[in-house]
Every structure is written in C-alpha cells, then in structure tokens.
C-alpha cells in the first residue's frame, strides 16, 4: 500500500519569493530571469513552465527528483540570501505558484510560475538603480544584467527598469529600492493603456542624459588625441 501526499486546492495561487538574475537575450528582443543555483543554466520568462534540469522525461515537479521551480514562503528568507557575496547582484522576485506543487516547510517546488514583481537593489556604487546593465557574464544566448545608476553605465548595454518590465511583459512590475514600482504600461479605467508614467519618463531621461555625457566624454578624448597628434 503506497501512501499518497495530501492534496491542496487553494482558491488563489500561493505566493512565494525567490532570488534570480535578470537576463536579456543576445538580440535584445526578450527579457527574463535565470536562477542562482540548480536551474541557473535555464533562463525563464515571466510566465513559464519548469522542465527537468537533468533532461529526464518526467513532468516537474517529480517526487523522486529535485526538478521544478523553487521558492520560499517568506520574503525575509529570500532577502537574507542577497547578503551572500555571490548573490549580491541578484534581484528579489515575488511569484505566483501555478500548476502542481509540493509544499515543504520553508517553501514550494512547483510546475509553473508567474513572476509578479522584481525588486532591484542599489548600484555597486551605492546609488539608487536607474537601469539594468550588462554584468559582464551570462549564459549561451543571454546577457546577465545587474543594477546600475545613470552615472555608472559607461556605454554598457542597458535597459531602464521600466523598459525591462515592458520587454519582459505579462504585467511584470520592477522596483528599485526607494522607488515606486514601474510597469511595462500604465493602465486607465477598464484596463486601457495610457502610456508611460512620470516615474518611467524620469528614469528614461536620466539614462539618455547619462549616455549623452558618456558620448561627449569619448568625443572629447578623441579631440584631445587629434590635437596632440
């Protein structure tokens, strides 16, 4: 006689928390996330379905495997992971647990998820993040992004937080520490799109100014070299 695990049928999808690295596809047309541990080699979208990282044909999550998405119940537990040196550049995700799941004492292992929001930490210099910029490493076909302020972009491939949210789609909200959440598109009564909000326009303007300052500095260096030659 085989014991069966108890089944849950919640009215609303459970909420969980995890950390991940934001990523941008090589051609710049897609945005998503990649995990920090077991599933780090398989970037995923805002709404996505898990597969077995070992290439087995069973559906995730399988009771005799550790495949599937993972998250914890409490945001404070996920935030604590950001204190370690190797995870300082990761972002905090709030997710909806979809499909079949296995509940553990500290979290879930589950089949599908929707990333509802992403919390971005400060730039490496300590300033509030205005963008997500090329971190200098990645996965095949994907650039990993990290928080950057307008003054630290220095010509790197980058997206404003609102642009990343818009590119990722599915209503993802992205928030920098101390800044209100930015969505891909603001909506009015009835869900109609109303265009970018004030916070998004301010962030975009700051990035444009930073890029102009960088190009001007590069032009100044070229001019100095020309006069010296």
CSV table of C-alpha atoms in Angstrom, one decimal:
chain,number,residue,atom,x,y,z
A,1,UNK,CA,0.0,0.0,0.0
A,2,UNK,CA,1.5,3.3,-1.1
A,3,UNK,CA,0.9,6.5,0.9
A,4,UNK,CA,-0.3,9.5,-1.0
A,5,UNK,CA,0.6,13.1,-0.2
A,6,UNK,CA,-2.4,15.3,0.8
A,7,UNK,CA,-3.7,17.5,-2.0
A,8,UNK,CA,-4.4,21.2,-1.7
A,9,UNK,CA,-6.9,23.1,-3.9
A,10,UNK,CA,-6.4,26.8,-3.0
A,11,UNK,CA,-8.9,29.4,-4.4
A,12,UNK,CA,-6.0,31.7,-5.3
A,13,UNK,CA,-2.4,30.7,-6.4
A,14,UNK,CA,0.0,30.7,-3.5
A,15,UNK,CA,2.6,33.4,-3.3
A,16,UNK,CA,6.3,32.7,-3.0
A,17,UNK,CA,9.6,34.6,-3.1
A,18,UNK,CA,13.0,33.8,-4.7
A,19,UNK,CA,16.1,35.5,-6.0
A,20,UNK,CA,17.3,35.4,-9.6
A,21,UNK,CA,19.5,37.3,-12.1
A,22,UNK,CA,17.7,39.4,-14.8
A,23,UNK,CA,18.8,38.5,-18.3
A,24,UNK,CA,18.5,40.0,-21.8
A,25,UNK,CA,18.6,37.9,-25.0
A,26,UNK,CA,21.5,38.3,-27.3
A,27,UNK,CA,19.4,40.0,-29.9
A,28,UNK,CA,17.7,42.3,-27.3
A,29,UNK,CA,14.2,41.1,-28.0
A,30,UNK,CA,13.4,39.1,-24.9
A,31,UNK,CA,13.9,39.6,-21.2
A,32,UNK,CA,13.6,37.2,-18.3
A,33,UNK,CA,15.5,35.7,-15.4
A,34,UNK,CA,17.9,32.9,-14.5
A,35,UNK,CA,18.2,31.1,-11.2
A,36,UNK,CA,21.1,31.3,-8.8
A,37,UNK,CA,21.5,27.5,-8.1
A,38,UNK,CA,20.2,24.3,-9.7
A,39,UNK,CA,18.3,25.9,-12.6
A,40,UNK,CA,20.7,28.6,-13.4
A,41,UNK,CA,21.5,27.2,-16.9
A,42,UNK,CA,17.9,27.5,-18.0
A,43,UNK,CA,16.7,31.2,-18.2
A,44,UNK,CA,12.9,31.6,-17.9
A,45,UNK,CA,10.2,34.1,-18.8
A,46,UNK,CA,7.8,36.0,-16.6
A,47,UNK,CA,5.3,33.2,-17.2
A,48,UNK,CA,6.9,29.9,-17.8
A,49,UNK,CA,6.8,26.2,-17.2
A,50,UNK,CA,9.5,24.2,-15.4
A,51,UNK,CA,11.3,21.2,-17.0
A,52,UNK,CA,13.7,18.7,-15.5
A,53,UNK,CA,17.2,20.1,-15.5
A,54,UNK,CA,18.6,16.6,-15.8
A,55,UNK,CA,16.9,16.0,-19.1
A,56,UNK,CA,14.6,13.3,-17.8
A,57,UNK,CA,11.2,13.0,-19.5
A,58,UNK,CA,9.0,13.2,-16.4
A,59,UNK,CA,6.9,16.3,-15.6
A,60,UNK,CA,8.2,18.7,-13.0
A,61,UNK,CA,7.9,18.6,-10.0
A,62,UNK,CA,8.6,14.9,-9.6
A,63,UNK,CA,8.6,13.4,-6.1
A,64,UNK,CA,11.8,11.4,-6.8
A,65,UNK,CA,13.7,14.3,-8.4
A,66,UNK,CA,14.5,17.9,-7.3
A,67,UNK,CA,13.4,19.4,-10.6
A,68,UNK,CA,10.9,22.3,-10.9
A,69,UNK,CA,10.8,25.9,-9.8
A,70,UNK,CA,11.7,26.6,-6.2
A,71,UNK,CA,10.6,29.4,-3.9
A,72,UNK,CA,10.3,30.2,-0.2
A,73,UNK,CA,7.2,31.2,1.8
A,74,UNK,CA,8.6,34.4,3.4
A,75,UNK,CA,10.2,37.4,1.6
A,76,UNK,CA,12.6,37.9,4.5
A,77,UNK,CA,14.1,34.4,3.9
A,78,UNK,CA,14.7,35.3,0.2
A,79,UNK,CA,16.1,38.7,1.1
A,80,UNK,CA,18.6,37.0,3.5
A,81,UNK,CA,20.1,35.1,0.5
A,82,UNK,CA,21.0,38.5,-1.0
A,83,UNK,CA,23.5,39.1,1.8
A,84,UNK,CA,25.9,36.5,0.5
A,85,UNK,CA,28.8,37.7,-1.8
A,86,UNK,CA,27.8,35.5,-4.7
A,87,UNK,CA,24.1,36.7,-4.7
A,88,UNK,CA,24.6,40.5,-4.1
A,89,UNK,CA,23.8,41.3,-7.7
A,90,UNK,CA,20.6,39.2,-7.8
A,91,UNK,CA,17.0,40.6,-7.6
A,92,UNK,CA,14.2,39.7,-5.3
A,93,UNK,CA,11.2,38.1,-7.1
A,94,UNK,CA,7.6,37.8,-5.9
A,95,UNK,CA,5.9,34.9,-7.8
A,96,UNK,CA,2.6,33.2,-8.1
A,97,UNK,CA,2.9,29.4,-7.7
A,98,UNK,CA,0.9,27.8,-10.6
A,99,UNK,CA,0.1,24.2,-11.5
A,100,UNK,CA,1.1,21.2,-9.4
A,101,UNK,CA,3.3,21.9,-6.4
A,102,UNK,CA,4.9,20.2,-3.5
A,103,UNK,CA,4.9,22.1,-0.2
A,104,UNK,CA,7.8,22.0,2.1
A,105,UNK,CA,8.4,23.6,5.5
A,106,UNK,CA,10.2,26.6,4.0
A,107,UNK,CA,8.7,26.8,0.5
A,108,UNK,CA,7.4,25.2,-2.7
A,109,UNK,CA,8.7,23.1,-5.6
A,110,UNK,CA,6.3,23.6,-8.5
A,111,UNK,CA,5.4,23.2,-12.1
A,112,UNK,CA,4.6,26.7,-13.4
A,113,UNK,CA,5.0,30.3,-12.2
A,114,UNK,CA,4.2,33.9,-12.9
A,115,UNK,CA,6.7,36.5,-11.8
A,116,UNK,CA,4.7,39.4,-10.4
A,117,UNK,CA,7.4,41.8,-9.3
A,118,UNK,CA,11.1,42.2,-9.2
A,119,UNK,CA,12.9,44.3,-6.5
A,120,UNK,CA,16.3,45.7,-7.7
A,121,UNK,CA,19.0,46.6,-5.2
A,122,UNK,CA,21.4,49.6,-5.4
A,123,UNK,CA,24.1,50.1,-7.9
A,124,UNK,CA,27.6,48.8,-7.0
A,125,UNK,CA,28.5,52.4,-6.1
A,126,UNK,CA,25.6,52.6,-3.6
A,127,UNK,CA,23.3,54.9,-5.6
A,128,UNK,CA,19.7,54.0,-6.4
A,129,UNK,CA,19.5,51.8,-9.6
A,130,UNK,CA,18.1,53.6,-12.7
A,131,UNK,CA,18.8,50.7,-15.1
A,132,UNK,CA,19.8,47.1,-15.6
A,133,UNK,CA,23.2,46.9,-17.4
A,134,UNK,CA,25.4,44.2,-18.8
A,135,UNK,CA,27.0,42.4,-15.8
A,136,UNK,CA,29.9,41.1,-18.0
A,137,UNK,CA,28.9,37.5,-17.9
A,138,UNK,CA,25.9,35.4,-19.0
A,139,UNK,CA,24.5,32.1,-20.4
A,140,UNK,CA,24.6,31.0,-24.0
A,141,UNK,CA,22.4,33.5,-25.9
A,142,UNK,CA,21.7,35.5,-22.8
A,143,UNK,CA,23.4,38.5,-21.1
A,144,UNK,CA,23.0,38.7,-17.3
A,145,UNK,CA,22.1,42.2,-16.2
A,146,UNK,CA,22.9,44.0,-12.9
A,147,UNK,CA,21.7,47.1,-11.2
A,148,UNK,CA,23.4,50.4,-12.3
A,149,UNK,CA,22.9,54.1,-11.7
A,150,UNK,CA,22.9,56.6,-14.5
A,151,UNK,CA,26.5,57.6,-13.7
A,152,UNK,CA,27.9,54.0,-13.9
A,153,UNK,CA,26.6,52.9,-17.2
A,154,UNK,CA,29.7,53.9,-19.2
A,155,UNK,CA,28.3,52.8,-22.6
A,156,UNK,CA,27.3,49.3,-21.5
A,157,UNK,CA,24.3,47.6,-23.0
A,158,UNK,CA,21.4,48.5,-20.6
A,159,UNK,CA,17.7,48.9,-20.2
A,160,UNK,CA,15.8,51.2,-17.8
A,161,UNK,CA,13.8,49.3,-15.2
A,162,UNK,CA,10.6,50.3,-16.9
A,163,UNK,CA,11.9,49.2,-20.3
A,164,UNK,CA,13.0,45.8,-18.9
A,165,UNK,CA,9.4,45.4,-17.4
A,166,UNK,CA,7.9,46.2,-20.7
A,167,UNK,CA,10.1,43.9,-22.7
A,168,UNK,CA,9.5,41.0,-20.2
A,169,UNK,CA,5.8,41.5,-20.5
A,170,UNK,CA,2.9,39.8,-18.7
A,171,UNK,CA,2.4,42.8,-16.4
A,172,UNK,CA,5.8,42.5,-14.6
A,173,UNK,CA,6.4,45.2,-12.0
A,174,UNK,CA,10.0,46.3,-11.4
A,175,UNK,CA,11.0,48.4,-8.4
A,176,UNK,CA,14.3,49.9,-7.3
A,177,UNK,CA,14.9,50.3,-3.6
A,178,UNK,CA,13.2,53.5,-2.6
A,179,UNK,CA,11.3,53.9,-5.9
A,180,UNK,CA,7.7,53.1,-6.7
A,181,UNK,CA,7.2,50.0,-9.0
A,182,UNK,CA,7.3,50.5,-12.7
A,183,UNK,CA,5.1,48.5,-15.1
A,184,UNK,CA,5.5,47.8,-18.7
A,185,UNK,CA,2.5,50.0,-19.5
A,186,UNK,CA,0.3,52.2,-17.3
A,187,UNK,CA,-3.4,51.4,-17.5
A,188,UNK,CA,-6.5,53.5,-17.1
A,189,UNK,CA,-10.2,52.7,-16.4
A,190,UNK,CA,-11.1,49.4,-18.0
A,191,UNK,CA,-7.5,48.3,-18.4
A,192,UNK,CA,-6.8,50.6,-21.4
A,193,UNK,CA,-3.2,51.5,-21.9
A,194,UNK,CA,-2.4,55.1,-21.1
A,195,UNK,CA,1.3,55.2,-21.9
A,196,UNK,CA,4.3,55.7,-19.7
A,197,UNK,CA,4.0,57.4,-16.3
A,198,UNK,CA,6.1,60.2,-14.8
A,199,UNK,CA,8.4,57.8,-13.0
A,200,UNK,CA,9.2,55.9,-16.2
A,201,UNK,CA,9.8,59.1,-18.2
A,202,UNK,CA,12.2,60.5,-15.5
A,203,UNK,CA,14.1,57.2,-15.5
A,204,UNK,CA,14.4,57.2,-19.3
A,205,UNK,CA,15.5,60.9,-19.3
A,206,UNK,CA,18.2,60.1,-16.7
A,207,UNK,CA,19.5,57.3,-18.9
A,208,UNK,CA,19.5,59.4,-22.0
A,209,UNK,CA,21.5,62.1,-20.2
A,210,UNK,CA,24.0,59.6,-18.9
A,211,UNK,CA,24.5,58.2,-22.4
A,212,UNK,CA,25.0,61.7,-23.9
A,213,UNK,CA,27.5,62.6,-21.2
A,214,UNK,CA,29.4,59.4,-21.9
A,215,UNK,CA,29.5,60.0,-25.7
A,216,UNK,CA,30.6,63.6,-25.1
A,217,UNK,CA,33.5,62.4,-22.9
A,218,UNK,CA,34.5,60.0,-25.6
A,219,UNK,CA,34.4,62.7,-28.3
A,220,UNK,CA,36.4,64.9,-26.0
A,221,UNK,CA,39.1,62.3,-25.7
A,222,UNK,CA,39.3,61.8,-29.5
A,223,UNK,CA,39.5,65.5,-30.0
A,224,UNK,CA,42.4,65.8,-27.5
A,225,UNK,CA,44.3,62.9,-29.3
A,226,UNK,CA,43.8,64.7,-32.6
A,227,UNK,CA,45.2,68.0,-31.4
A,228,UNK,CA,48.2,66.3,-29.8
A,229,UNK,CA,48.9,64.4,-33.0
